[in-house]
CSV table of C-alpha atoms in Angstrom, one decimal:
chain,number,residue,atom,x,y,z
W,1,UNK,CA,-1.0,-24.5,-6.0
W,2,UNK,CA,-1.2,-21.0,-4.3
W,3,UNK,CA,-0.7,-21.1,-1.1
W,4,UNK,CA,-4.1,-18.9,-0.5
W,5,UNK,CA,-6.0,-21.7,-2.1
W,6,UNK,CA,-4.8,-24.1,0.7
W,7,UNK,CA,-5.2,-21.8,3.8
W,8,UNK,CA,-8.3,-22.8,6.4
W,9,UNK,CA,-9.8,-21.3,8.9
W,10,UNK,CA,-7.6,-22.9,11.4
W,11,UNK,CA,-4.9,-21.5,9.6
W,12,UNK,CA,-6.4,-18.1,10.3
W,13,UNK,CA,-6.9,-18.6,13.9
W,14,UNK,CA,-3.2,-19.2,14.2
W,15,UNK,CA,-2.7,-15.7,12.1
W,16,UNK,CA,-5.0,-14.1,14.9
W,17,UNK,CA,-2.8,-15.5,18.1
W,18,UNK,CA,0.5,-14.5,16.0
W,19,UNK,CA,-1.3,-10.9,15.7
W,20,UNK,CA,-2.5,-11.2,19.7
W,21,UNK,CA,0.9,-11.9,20.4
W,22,UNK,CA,2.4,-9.1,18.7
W,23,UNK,CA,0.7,-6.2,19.3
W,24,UNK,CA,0.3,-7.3,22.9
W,25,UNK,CA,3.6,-6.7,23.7
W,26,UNK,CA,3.6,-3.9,21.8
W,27,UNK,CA,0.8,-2.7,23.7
W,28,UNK,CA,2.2,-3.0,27.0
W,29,UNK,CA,5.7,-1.0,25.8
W,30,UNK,CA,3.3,2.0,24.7
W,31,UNK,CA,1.8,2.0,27.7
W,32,UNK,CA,5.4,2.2,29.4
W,33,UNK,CA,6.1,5.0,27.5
W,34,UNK,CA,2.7,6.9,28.3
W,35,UNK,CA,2.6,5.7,31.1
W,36,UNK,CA,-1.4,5.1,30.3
W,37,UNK,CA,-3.7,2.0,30.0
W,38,UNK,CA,-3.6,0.9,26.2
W,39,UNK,CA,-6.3,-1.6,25.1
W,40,UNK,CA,-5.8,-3.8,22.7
W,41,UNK,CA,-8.8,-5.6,19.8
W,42,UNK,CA,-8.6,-8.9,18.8
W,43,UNK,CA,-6.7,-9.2,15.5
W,44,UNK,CA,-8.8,-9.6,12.2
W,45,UNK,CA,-7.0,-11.5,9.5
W,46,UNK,CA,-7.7,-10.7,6.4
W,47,UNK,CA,-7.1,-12.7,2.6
W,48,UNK,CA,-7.2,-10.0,0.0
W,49,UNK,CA,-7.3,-9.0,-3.2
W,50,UNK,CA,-4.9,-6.5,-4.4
W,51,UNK,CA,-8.3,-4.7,-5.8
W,52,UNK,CA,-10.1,-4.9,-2.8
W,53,UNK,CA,-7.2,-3.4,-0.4
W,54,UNK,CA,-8.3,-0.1,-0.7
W,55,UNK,CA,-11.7,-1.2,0.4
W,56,UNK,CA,-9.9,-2.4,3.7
W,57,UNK,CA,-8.0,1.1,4.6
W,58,UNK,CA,-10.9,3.0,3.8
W,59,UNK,CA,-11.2,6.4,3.7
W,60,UNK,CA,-9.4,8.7,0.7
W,61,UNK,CA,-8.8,11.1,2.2
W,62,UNK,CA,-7.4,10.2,5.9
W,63,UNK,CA,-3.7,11.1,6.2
W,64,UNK,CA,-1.6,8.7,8.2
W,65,UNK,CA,1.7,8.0,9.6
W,66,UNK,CA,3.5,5.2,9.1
W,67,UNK,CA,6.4,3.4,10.1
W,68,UNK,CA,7.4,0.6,7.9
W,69,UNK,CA,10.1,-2.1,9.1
W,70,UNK,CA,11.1,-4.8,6.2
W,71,UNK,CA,11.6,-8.0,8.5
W,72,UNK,CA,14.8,-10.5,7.4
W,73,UNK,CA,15.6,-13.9,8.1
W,74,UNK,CA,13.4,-16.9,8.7
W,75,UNK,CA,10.1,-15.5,8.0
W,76,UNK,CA,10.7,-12.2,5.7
W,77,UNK,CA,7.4,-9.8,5.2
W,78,UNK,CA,7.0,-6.2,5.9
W,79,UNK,CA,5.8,-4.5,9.1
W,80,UNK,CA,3.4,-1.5,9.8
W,81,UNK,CA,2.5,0.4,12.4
W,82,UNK,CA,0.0,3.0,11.6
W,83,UNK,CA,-2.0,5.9,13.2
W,84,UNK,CA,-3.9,8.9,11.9
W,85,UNK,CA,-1.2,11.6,11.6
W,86,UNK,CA,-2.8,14.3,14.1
W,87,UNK,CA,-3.0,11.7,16.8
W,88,UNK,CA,0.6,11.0,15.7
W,89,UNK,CA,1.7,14.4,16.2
W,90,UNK,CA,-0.1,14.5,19.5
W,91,UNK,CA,1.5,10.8,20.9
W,92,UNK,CA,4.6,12.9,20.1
W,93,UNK,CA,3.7,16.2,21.5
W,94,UNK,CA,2.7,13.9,24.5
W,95,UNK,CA,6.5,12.1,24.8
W,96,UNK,CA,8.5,15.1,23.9
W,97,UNK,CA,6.3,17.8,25.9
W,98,UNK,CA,6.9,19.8,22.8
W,99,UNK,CA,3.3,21.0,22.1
W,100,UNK,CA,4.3,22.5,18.4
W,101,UNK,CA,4.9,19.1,17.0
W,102,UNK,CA,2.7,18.8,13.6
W,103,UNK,CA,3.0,16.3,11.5
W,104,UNK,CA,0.9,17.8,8.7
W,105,UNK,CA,3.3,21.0,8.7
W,106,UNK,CA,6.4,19.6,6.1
W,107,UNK,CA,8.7,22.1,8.4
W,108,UNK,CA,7.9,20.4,11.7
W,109,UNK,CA,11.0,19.5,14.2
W,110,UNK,CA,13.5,16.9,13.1
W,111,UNK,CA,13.2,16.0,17.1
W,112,UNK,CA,9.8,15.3,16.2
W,113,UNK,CA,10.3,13.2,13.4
W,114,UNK,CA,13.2,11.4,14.7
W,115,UNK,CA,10.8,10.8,18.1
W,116,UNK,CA,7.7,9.1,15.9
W,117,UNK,CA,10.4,6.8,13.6
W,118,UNK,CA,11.6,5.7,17.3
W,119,UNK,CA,8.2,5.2,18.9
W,120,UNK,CA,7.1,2.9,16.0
W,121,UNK,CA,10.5,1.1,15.9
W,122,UNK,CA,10.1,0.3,19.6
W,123,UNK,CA,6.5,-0.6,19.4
W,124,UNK,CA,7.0,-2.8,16.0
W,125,UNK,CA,10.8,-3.9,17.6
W,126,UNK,CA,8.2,-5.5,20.6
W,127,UNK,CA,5.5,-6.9,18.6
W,128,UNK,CA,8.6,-9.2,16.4
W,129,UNK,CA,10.4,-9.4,19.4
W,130,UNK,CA,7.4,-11.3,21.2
W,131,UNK,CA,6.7,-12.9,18.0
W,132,UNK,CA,10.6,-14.3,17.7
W,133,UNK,CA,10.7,-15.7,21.0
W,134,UNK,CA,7.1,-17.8,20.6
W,135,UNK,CA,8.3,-19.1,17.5
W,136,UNK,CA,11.7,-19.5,18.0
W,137,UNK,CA,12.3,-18.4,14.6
W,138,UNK,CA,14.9,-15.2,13.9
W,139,UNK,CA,13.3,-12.2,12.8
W,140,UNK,CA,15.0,-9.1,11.8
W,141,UNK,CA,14.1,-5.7,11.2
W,142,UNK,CA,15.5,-3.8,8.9
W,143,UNK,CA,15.9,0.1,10.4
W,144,UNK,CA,12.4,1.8,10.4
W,145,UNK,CA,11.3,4.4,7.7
W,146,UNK,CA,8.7,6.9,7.9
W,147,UNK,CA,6.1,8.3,5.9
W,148,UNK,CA,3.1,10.7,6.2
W,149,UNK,CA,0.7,10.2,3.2
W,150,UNK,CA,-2.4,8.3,2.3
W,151,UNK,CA,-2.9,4.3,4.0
W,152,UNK,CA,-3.1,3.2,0.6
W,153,UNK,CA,-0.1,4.6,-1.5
W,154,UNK,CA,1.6,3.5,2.0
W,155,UNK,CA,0.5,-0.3,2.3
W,156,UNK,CA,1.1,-0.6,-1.7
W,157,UNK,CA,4.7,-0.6,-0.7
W,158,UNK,CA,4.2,-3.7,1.4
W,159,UNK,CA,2.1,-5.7,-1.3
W,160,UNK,CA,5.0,-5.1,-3.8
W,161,UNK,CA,7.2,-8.0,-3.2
W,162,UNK,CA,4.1,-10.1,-2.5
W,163,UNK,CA,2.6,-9.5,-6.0
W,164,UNK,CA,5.7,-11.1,-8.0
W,165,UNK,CA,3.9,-14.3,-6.3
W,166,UNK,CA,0.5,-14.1,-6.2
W,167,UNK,CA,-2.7,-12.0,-6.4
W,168,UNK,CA,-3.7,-12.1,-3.1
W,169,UNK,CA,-2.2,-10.8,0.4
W,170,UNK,CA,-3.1,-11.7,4.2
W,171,UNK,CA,-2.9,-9.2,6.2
W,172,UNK,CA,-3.0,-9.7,10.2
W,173,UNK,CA,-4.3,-6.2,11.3
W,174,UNK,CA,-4.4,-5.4,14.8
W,175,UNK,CA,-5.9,-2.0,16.7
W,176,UNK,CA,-4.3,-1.2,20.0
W,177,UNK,CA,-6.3,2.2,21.7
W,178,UNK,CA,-5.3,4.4,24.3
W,179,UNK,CA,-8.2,4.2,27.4
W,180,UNK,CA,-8.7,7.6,28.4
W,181,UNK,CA,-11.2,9.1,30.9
W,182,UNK,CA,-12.5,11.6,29.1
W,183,UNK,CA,-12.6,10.1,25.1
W,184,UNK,CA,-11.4,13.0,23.7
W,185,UNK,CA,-7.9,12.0,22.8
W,186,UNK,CA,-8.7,8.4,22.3
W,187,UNK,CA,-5.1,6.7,19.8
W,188,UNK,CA,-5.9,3.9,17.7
W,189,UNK,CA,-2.8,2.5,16.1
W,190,UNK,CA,-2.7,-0.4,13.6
W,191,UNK,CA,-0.1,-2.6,13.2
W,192,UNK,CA,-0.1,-4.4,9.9
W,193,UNK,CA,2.0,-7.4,9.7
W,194,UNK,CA,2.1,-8.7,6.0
W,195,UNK,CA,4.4,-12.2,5.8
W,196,UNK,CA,5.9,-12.9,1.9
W,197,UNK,CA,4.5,-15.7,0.8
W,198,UNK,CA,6.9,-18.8,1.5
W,199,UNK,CA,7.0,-18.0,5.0
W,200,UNK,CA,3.7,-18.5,6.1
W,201,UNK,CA,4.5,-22.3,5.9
W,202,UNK,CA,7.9,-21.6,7.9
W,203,UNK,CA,5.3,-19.4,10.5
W,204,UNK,CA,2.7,-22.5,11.0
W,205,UNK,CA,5.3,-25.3,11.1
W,206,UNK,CA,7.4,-23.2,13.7
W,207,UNK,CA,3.8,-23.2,15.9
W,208,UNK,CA,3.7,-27.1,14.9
W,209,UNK,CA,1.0,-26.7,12.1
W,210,UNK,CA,1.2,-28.6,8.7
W,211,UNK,CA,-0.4,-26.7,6.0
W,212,UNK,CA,-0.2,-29.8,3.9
W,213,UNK,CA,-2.6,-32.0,6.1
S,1,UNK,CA,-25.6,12.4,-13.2
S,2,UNK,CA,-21.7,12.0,-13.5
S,3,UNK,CA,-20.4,9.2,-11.3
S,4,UNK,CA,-17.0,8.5,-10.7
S,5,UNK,CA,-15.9,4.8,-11.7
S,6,UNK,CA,-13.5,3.5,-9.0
S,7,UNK,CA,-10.0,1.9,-9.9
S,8,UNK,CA,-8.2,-0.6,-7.2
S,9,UNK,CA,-4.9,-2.0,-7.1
S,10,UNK,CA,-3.6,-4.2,-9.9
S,11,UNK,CA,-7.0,-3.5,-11.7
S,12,UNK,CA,-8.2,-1.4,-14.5
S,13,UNK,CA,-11.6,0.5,-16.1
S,14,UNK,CA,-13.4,2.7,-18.3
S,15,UNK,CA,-15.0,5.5,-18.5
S,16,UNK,CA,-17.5,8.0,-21.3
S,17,UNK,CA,-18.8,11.1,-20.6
S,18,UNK,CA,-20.2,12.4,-18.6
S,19,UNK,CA,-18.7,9.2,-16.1
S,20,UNK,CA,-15.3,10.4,-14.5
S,21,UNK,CA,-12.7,7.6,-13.5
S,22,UNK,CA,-10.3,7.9,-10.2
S,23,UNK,CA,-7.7,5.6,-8.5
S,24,UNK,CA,-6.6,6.6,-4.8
S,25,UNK,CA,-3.3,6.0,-3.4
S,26,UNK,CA,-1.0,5.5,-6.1
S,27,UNK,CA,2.5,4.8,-4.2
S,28,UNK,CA,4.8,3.4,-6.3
S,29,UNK,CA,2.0,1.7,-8.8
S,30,UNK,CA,1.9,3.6,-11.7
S,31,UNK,CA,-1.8,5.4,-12.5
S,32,UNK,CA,-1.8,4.7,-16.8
S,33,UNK,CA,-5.0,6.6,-18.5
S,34,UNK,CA,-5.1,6.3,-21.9
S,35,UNK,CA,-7.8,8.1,-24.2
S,36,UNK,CA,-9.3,9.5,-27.3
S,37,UNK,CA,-9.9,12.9,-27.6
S,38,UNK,CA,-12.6,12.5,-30.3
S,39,UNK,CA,-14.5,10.1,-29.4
S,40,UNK,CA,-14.2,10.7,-25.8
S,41,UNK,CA,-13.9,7.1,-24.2
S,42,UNK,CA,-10.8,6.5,-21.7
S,43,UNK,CA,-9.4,3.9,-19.5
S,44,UNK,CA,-7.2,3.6,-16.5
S,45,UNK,CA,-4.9,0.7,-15.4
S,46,UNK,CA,-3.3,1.2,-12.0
S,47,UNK,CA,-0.2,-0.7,-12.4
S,48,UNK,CA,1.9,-2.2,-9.4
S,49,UNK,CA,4.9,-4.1,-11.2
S,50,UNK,CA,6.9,-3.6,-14.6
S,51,UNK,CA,6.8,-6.7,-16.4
S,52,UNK,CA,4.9,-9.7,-16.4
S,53,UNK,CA,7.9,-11.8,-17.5
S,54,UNK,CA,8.7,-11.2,-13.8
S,55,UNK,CA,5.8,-13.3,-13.1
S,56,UNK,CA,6.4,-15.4,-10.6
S,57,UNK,CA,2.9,-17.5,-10.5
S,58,UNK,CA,1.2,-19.2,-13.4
S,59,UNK,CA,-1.9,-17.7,-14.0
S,60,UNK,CA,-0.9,-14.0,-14.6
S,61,UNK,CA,-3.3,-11.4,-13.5
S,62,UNK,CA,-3.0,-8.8,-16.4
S,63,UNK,CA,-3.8,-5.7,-15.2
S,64,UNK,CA,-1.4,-6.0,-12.6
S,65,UNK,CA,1.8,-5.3,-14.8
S,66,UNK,CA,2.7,-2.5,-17.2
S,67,UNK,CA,2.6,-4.8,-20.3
S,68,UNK,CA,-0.4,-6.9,-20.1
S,69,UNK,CA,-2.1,-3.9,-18.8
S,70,UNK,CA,-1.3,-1.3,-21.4
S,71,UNK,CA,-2.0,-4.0,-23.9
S,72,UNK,CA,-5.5,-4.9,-22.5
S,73,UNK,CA,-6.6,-0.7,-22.3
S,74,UNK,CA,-5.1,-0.7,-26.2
S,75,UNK,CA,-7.6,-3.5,-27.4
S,76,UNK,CA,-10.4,-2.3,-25.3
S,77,UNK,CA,-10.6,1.1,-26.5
S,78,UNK,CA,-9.8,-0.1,-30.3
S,79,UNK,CA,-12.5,-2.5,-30.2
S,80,UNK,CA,-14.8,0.6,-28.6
S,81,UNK,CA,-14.6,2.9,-31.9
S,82,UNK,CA,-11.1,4.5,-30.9
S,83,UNK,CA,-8.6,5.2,-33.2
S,84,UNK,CA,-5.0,4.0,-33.0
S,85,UNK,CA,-3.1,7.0,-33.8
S,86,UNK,CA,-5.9,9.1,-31.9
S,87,UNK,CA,-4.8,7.8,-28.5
S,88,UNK,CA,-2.8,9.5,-25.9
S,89,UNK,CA,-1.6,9.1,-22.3
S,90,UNK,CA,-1.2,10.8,-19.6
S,91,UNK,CA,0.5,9.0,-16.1
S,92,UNK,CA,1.4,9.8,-12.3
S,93,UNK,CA,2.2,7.9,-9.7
S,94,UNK,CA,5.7,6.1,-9.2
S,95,UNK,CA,7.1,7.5,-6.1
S,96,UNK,CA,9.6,6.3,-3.8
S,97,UNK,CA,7.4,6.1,-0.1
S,98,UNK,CA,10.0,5.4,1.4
S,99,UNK,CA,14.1,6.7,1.3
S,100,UNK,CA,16.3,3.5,2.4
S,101,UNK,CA,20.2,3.2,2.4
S,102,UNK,CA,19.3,-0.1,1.2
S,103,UNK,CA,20.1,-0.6,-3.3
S,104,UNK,CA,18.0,-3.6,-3.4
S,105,UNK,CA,16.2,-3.0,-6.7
S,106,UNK,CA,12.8,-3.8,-5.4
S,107,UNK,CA,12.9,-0.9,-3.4
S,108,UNK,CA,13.2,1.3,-6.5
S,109,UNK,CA,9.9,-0.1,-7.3
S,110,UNK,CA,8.5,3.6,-8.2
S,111,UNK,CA,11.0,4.7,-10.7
S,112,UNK,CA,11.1,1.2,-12.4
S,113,UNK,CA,7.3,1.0,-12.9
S,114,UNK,CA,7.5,4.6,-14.5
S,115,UNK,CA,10.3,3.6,-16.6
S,116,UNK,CA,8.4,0.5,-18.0
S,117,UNK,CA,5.6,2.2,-18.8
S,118,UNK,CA,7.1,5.0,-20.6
S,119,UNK,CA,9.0,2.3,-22.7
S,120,UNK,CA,5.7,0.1,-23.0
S,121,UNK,CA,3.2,3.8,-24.2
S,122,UNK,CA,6.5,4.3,-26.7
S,123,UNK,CA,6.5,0.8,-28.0
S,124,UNK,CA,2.9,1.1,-29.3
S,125,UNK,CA,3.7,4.7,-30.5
S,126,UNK,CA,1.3,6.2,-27.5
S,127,UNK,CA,2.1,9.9,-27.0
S,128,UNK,CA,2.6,10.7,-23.3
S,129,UNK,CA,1.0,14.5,-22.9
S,130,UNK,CA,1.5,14.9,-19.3
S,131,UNK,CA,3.0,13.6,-16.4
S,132,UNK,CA,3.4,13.8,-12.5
S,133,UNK,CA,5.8,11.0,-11.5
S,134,UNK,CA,8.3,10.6,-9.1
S,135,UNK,CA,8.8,12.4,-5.7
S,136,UNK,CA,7.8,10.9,-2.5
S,137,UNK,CA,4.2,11.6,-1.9
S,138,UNK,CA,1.4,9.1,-2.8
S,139,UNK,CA,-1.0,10.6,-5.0
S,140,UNK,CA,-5.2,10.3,-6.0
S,141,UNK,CA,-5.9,11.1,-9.2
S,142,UNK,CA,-9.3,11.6,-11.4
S,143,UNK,CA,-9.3,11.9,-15.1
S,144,UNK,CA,-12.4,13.1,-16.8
S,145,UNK,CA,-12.8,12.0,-20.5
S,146,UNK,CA,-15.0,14.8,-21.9
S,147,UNK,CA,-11.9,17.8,-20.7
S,148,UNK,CA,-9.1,15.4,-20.9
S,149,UNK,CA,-7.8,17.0,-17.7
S,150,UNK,CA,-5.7,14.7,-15.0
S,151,UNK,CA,-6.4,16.0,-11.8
S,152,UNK,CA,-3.9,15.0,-8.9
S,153,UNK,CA,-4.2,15.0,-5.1
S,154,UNK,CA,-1.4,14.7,-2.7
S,155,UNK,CA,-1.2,15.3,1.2
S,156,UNK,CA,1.7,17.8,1.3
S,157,UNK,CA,1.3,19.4,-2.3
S,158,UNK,CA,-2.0,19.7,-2.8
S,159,UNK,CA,-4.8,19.8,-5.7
S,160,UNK,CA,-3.4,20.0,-9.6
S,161,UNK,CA,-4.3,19.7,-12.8
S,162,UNK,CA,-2.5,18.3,-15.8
């Protein structure tokens, strides 16, 4: 049986507190780096179609960046952490204090470039990190990647190893923001987390849930 | 009033005149449209994986892989009044998102899905008239039956038409 057809909504809950977890920590190592309050949704877990993915990411035509982490070892999946790419360049322009930092311009610094594929690897290295030592289970990220494009030819990426399996994916999506006093340069980043499918039974067990019952 | 029929992931359509048909972020899925010039009907399969003898689960979801997927568009659009050896093809899509060190095959997604669909259009003598595959951008693309013309958004090379 698929393993989607078996999943309740306890089972979800637990996805949630995995996805609290995470991008908590994650959270709290942004707001090192900015030194700036970062706020943090509740996670929404999501079973999906392939078909209805692009539903999910919404809009065409929004440009994001991404950094993408494969994750190895007990509970192998793919990792995301996402943001619209001109409050990318401006996180970056932030860090670096270098204000001509576009992401959108193909000839923008390699410091640039090489500062945004570190920021995500430190804020996705902190969400596993957090999520290895609740778990006790070994997760390990593979070095980050980047990419500037559309959510959807992105995220695709993710689903492929999924889709030799089955037809649907869960996706544990959660929104961290930056608080600012006036709202005007308000960063939302997503972090996607997107386990293969045997290891969501590896995930619950390790948090002392049988998906059998 | 033209509307424009929406594709998702691992999913596929049609379209007549004056209807236009689009997929939106085609990473390394494969966008395959297939169509008759005469009789003006066309379809669009957005692919994600080569082969459904790959399959892994029982059940397989057809429009998912190159094979079933081309296979399905072929009997649709012959049972709709097109002809066999009218039908032609155009495709985009297949890029590599992301550059990795790493020679695992399943990272090579892109290039394989365009491969097997090339082979799969050849098999069932379908002439490929254009193409815009590769690269490393992810691509939208909207085909309109009536002018047969493929047009192709990306983020860092803009609008263009094949």
């Amino acid at each position: 049986m698929d393993f989607v057809e078996k999943i309740k909504p306890e089972h979800l809950d637990i996805l949630k507190e995995v996805g609290n977890i995470g991008a908590g920590h994650a959270a709290t190592a942004l707001s090192r780096l900015l030194n700036k309050t970062i706020d943090m949704n509740v996670p929404a877990v999501k079973v999906v179609s392939f078909s209805e993915v692009h539903d999910l990411l919404g809009g065409n035509d929004a440009v994001v960046a991404a950094i993408f982490l494969k994750i190895e070892g007990d509970v192998p999946g793919n990792m995301f952490f996402m943001l619209p790419v001109n409050e990318a360049s401006k996180l970056i322009q932030q860090l670096t204090g270098d204000t001509s930092i576009d992401f959108m311009d193909s000839s923008t610094s390699e410091i640039g470039i090489s500062a945004l594929t570190e920021t995500g690897n430190i804020l996705a290295g902190s969400y596993l990190s957090a999520l290895s030592d609740f778990t006790s289970l070994q997760l390990l990220p593979t070095p980050p990647a980047l990419a500037i494009d559309m959510p959807m030819a992105i995220i695709s990426y993710g689903l492929i190893e999924i889709s030799q399996a089955g037809d649907f994916a869960i996706l544990i999506d959660t929104e961290i923001n930056e608080i600012e006093v006036n709202d005007s340069t308000r960063t939302t980043g997503h972090f996607f987390l997107l386990p293969d499918p045997d290891s969501f039974e590896k995930l619950f067990k390790s948090l002392g849930v049988n998906v059998n019952d | 009033m033209t509307n424009v029929i929406k594709v998702g992931m691992a999913d596929l359509n049609y379209a007549i005149p004056p209807d236009k048909i689009r997929t939106s972020g085609l990473g390394s899925c494969v966008g395959i449209i297939i169509y008759d010039d005469t009789v003006k009907i066309c379809g669009l399969a957005h692919i994600m994986l080569p082969d459904s003898s790959q399959c892994r689960s029982k059940a397989v979801q057809r429009s998912k892989y190159a094979d079933t997927a081309i296979a399905d568009l072929l009997s649709y659009l012959i049972k709709n009044g097109a002809k066999p050896s009218r039908l032609k093809a155009k495709i985009a899509g297949g890029a590599q998102m992301f550059k990795f060190s790493s020679t695992n095959e399943i990272m090579r997604i892109g290039p394989r899905n365009v491969e097997a669909v090339k082979k799969f259009l050849k098999e069932n003598n379908i002439k490929i008239l254009s193409e815009d595959v590769g690269g490393s951008s992810g691509r939208t693309i909207e085909f309109d039956p009536l002018t047969t013309i493929l047009n192709i958004r990306t983020v860092n090379k803009g609008v263009k038409d094949i």
